[in-house]
Structures are given as structure tokens and as C-alpha cells.
PDB file of C-alpha atoms in Angstrom:
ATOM      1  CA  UNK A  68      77.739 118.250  93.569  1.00 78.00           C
ATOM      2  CA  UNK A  69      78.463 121.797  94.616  1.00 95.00           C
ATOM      3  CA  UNK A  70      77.182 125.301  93.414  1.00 98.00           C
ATOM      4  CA  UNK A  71      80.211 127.712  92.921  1.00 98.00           C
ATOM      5  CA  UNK A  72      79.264 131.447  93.586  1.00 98.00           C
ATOM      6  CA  UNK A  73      81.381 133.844  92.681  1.00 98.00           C
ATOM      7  CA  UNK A  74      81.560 138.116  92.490  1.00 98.00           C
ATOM      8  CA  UNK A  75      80.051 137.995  96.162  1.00 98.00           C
ATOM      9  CA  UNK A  76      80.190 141.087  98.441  1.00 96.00           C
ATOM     10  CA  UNK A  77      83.112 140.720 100.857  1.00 94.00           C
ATOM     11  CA  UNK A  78      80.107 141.389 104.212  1.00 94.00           C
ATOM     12  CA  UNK A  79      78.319 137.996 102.659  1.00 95.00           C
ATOM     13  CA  UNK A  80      78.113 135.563 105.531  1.00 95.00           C
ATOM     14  CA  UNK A  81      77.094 132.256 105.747  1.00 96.00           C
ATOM     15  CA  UNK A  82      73.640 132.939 106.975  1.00 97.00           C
ATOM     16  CA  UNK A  83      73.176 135.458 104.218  1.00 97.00           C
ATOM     17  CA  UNK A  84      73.958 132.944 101.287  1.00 97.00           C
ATOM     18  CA  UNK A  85      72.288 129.670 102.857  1.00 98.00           C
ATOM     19  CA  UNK A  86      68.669 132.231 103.168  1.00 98.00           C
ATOM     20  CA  UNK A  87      68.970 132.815  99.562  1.00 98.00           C
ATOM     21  CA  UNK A  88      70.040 129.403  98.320  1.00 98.00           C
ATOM     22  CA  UNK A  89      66.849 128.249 100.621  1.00 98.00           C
ATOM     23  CA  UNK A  90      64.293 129.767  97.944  1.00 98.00           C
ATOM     24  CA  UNK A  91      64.937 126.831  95.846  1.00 98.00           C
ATOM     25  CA  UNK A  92      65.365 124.473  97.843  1.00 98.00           C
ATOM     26  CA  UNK A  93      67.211 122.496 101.448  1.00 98.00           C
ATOM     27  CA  UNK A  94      70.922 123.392 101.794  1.00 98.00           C
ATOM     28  CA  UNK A  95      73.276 121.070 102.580  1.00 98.00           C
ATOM     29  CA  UNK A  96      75.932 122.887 103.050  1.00 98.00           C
ATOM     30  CA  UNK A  97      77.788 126.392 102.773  1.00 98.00           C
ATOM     31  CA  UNK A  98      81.150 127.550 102.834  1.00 97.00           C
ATOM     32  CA  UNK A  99      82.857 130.698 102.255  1.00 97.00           C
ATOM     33  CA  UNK A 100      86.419 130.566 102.059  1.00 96.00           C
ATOM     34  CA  UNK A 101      88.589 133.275 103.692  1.00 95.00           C
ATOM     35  CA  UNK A 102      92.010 134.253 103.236  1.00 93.00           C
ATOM     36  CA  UNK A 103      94.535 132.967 105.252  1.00 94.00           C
ATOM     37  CA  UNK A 104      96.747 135.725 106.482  1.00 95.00           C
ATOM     38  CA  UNK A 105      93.809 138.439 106.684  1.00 91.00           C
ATOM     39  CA  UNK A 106      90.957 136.283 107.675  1.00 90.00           C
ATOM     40  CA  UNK A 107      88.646 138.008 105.301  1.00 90.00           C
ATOM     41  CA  UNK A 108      86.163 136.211 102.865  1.00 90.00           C
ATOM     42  CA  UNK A 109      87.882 135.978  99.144  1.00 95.00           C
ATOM     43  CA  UNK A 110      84.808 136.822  97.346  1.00 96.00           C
ATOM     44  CA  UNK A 111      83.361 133.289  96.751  1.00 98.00           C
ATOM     45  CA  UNK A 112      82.074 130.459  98.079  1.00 98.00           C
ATOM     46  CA  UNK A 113      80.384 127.130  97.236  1.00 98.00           C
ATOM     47  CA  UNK A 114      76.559 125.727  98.265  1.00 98.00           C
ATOM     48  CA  UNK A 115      75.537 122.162  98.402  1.00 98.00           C
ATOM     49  CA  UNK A 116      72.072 121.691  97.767  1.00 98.00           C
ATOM     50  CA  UNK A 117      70.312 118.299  98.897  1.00 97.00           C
ATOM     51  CA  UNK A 118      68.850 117.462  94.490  1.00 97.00           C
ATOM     52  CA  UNK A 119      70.144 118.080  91.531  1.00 97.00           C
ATOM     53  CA  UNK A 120      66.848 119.351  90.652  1.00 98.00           C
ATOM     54  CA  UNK A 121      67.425 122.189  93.440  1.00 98.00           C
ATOM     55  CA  UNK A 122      70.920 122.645  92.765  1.00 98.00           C
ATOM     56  CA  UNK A 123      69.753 123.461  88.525  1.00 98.00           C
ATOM     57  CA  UNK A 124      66.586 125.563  89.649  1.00 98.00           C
ATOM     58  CA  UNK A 125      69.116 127.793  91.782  1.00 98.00           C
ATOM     59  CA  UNK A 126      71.633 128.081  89.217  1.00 98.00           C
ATOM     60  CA  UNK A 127      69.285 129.419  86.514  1.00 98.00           C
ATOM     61  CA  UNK A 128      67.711 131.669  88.779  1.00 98.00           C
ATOM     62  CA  UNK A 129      70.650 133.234  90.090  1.00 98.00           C
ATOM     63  CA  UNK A 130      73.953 133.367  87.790  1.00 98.00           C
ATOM     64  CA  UNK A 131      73.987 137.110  86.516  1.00 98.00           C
ATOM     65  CA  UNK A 132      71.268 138.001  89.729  1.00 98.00           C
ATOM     66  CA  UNK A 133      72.190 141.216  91.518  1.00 98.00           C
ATOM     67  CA  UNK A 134      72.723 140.446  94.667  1.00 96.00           C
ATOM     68  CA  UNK A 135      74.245 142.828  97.578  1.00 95.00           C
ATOM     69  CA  UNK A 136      74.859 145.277  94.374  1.00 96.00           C
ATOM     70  CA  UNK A 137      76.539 142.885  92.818  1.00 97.00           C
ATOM     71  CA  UNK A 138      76.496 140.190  90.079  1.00 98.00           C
ATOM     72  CA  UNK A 139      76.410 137.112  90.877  1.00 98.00           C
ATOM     73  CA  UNK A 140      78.514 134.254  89.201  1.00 98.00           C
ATOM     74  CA  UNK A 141      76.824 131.300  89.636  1.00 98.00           C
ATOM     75  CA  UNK A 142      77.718 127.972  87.979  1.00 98.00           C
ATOM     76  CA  UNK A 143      77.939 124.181  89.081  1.00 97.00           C
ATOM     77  CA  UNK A 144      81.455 124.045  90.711  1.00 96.00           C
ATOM     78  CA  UNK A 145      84.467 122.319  89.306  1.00 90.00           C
ATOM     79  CA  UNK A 146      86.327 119.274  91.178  1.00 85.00           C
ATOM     80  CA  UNK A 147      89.715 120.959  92.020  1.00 76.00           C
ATOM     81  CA  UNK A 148      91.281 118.337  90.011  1.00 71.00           C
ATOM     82  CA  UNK A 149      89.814 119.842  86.754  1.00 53.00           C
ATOM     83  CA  UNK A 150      91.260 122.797  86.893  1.00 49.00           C
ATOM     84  CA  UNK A 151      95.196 123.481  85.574  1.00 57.00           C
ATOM     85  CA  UNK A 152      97.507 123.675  87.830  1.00 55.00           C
ATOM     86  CA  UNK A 153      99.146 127.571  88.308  1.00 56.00           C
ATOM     87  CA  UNK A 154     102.503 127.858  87.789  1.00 54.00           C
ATOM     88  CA  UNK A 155     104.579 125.982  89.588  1.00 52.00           C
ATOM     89  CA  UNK A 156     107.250 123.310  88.182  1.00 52.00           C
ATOM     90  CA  UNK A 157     109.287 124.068  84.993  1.00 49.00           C
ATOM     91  CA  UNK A 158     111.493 127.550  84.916  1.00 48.00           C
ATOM     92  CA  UNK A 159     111.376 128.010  88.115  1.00 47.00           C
ATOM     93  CA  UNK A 160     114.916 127.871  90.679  1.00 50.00           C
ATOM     94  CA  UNK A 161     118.137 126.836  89.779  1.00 48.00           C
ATOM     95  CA  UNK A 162     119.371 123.747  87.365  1.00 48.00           C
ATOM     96  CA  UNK A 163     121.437 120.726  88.782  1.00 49.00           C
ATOM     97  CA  UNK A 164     123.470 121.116  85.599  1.00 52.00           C
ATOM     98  CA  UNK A 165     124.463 124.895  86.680  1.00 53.00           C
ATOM     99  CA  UNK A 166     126.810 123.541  89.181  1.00 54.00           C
ATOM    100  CA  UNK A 167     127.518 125.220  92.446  1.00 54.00           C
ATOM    101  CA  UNK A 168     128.821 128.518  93.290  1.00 52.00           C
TER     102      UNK A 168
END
């Protein structure tokens, strides 16, 4: 399971978030998604801890924490298929039963 951060400071790095996730216990993993036309971080990212145990001890320490002057979001994050999809689909480009110009 991952950790979902969120309301990070844009000059976060990797480094930065793994040191703090390290208090409370071994980190897996980090990654901090960037945008893909600018190449700058999008204000998020996600930590994988190696327990459960660690993963709940840094999420109860940290969500609301002020962090790099901000707060931090902090929650267990969300399989991508949970989430609704945006937009997309219905009302969107022309009707086959419009016909043709």
C-alpha cells in the first residue's frame, strides 16, 4: 500500500520526503510526479513504506503537519481505479445521427 501526500512545496525532492518518511520507519519507495510539458513537480507524491504498522504511524503523525510552510495532506493512497473517471465520454463531439456537413 502507498501513502498519498499532498499540499507539498513545489522545491520538495525526493531526498527531502524519503528523510522525513524515514522517522517512522524504512521506505520503500518515493515518487513525485511532475508535469509533463513543464517538468515541474505537481504538488504531490506517494511513499511506500516497508509495514503497515510504519505506513499508519506516519500517517497519524503527519496529515495536517507543517511541513516546508505548508500543510501537509497525508492519507493512505487510493488505487487509481477507485477514483471516478473525469469527464470524458457522454456530451462530448459530434452525434452519428447529426449527419454530415
Amino acid at each position: 500500500m502507498s501513502i498519498y501526500v499532498g499540499n507539498l512545496s513545489y522545491a520538495v525532492t525526493q531526498e527531502d520526503l524519503s528523510g522525513v518518511f524515514a522517522e517512522y520507519g524504512t521506505v520503500k519507495r518515493v515518487q513525485l510526479p511532475t508535469d509533463r510539458e513543464t517538468g515541474r513537480p505537481r504538488g504531490f507524491g506517494f511513499v511506500e513504506m516497508e509495514t503497515d504498522a510504519e505506513e499508519t504511524a506516519a500517517i497519524e503523525a503527519l496529515d495536517g503537519a507543517e511541513w516546508m510552510g505548508r500543510d501537509l495532506k497525508v492519507n493512505k493512497a487510493r488505487p487509481r481505479e477507485d477514483r471516478k473517471p473525469s469527464g470524458g465520454g457522454e456530451g462530448r463531439g459530434y452525434s452519428s445521427s447529426r449527419g454530415g456537413y
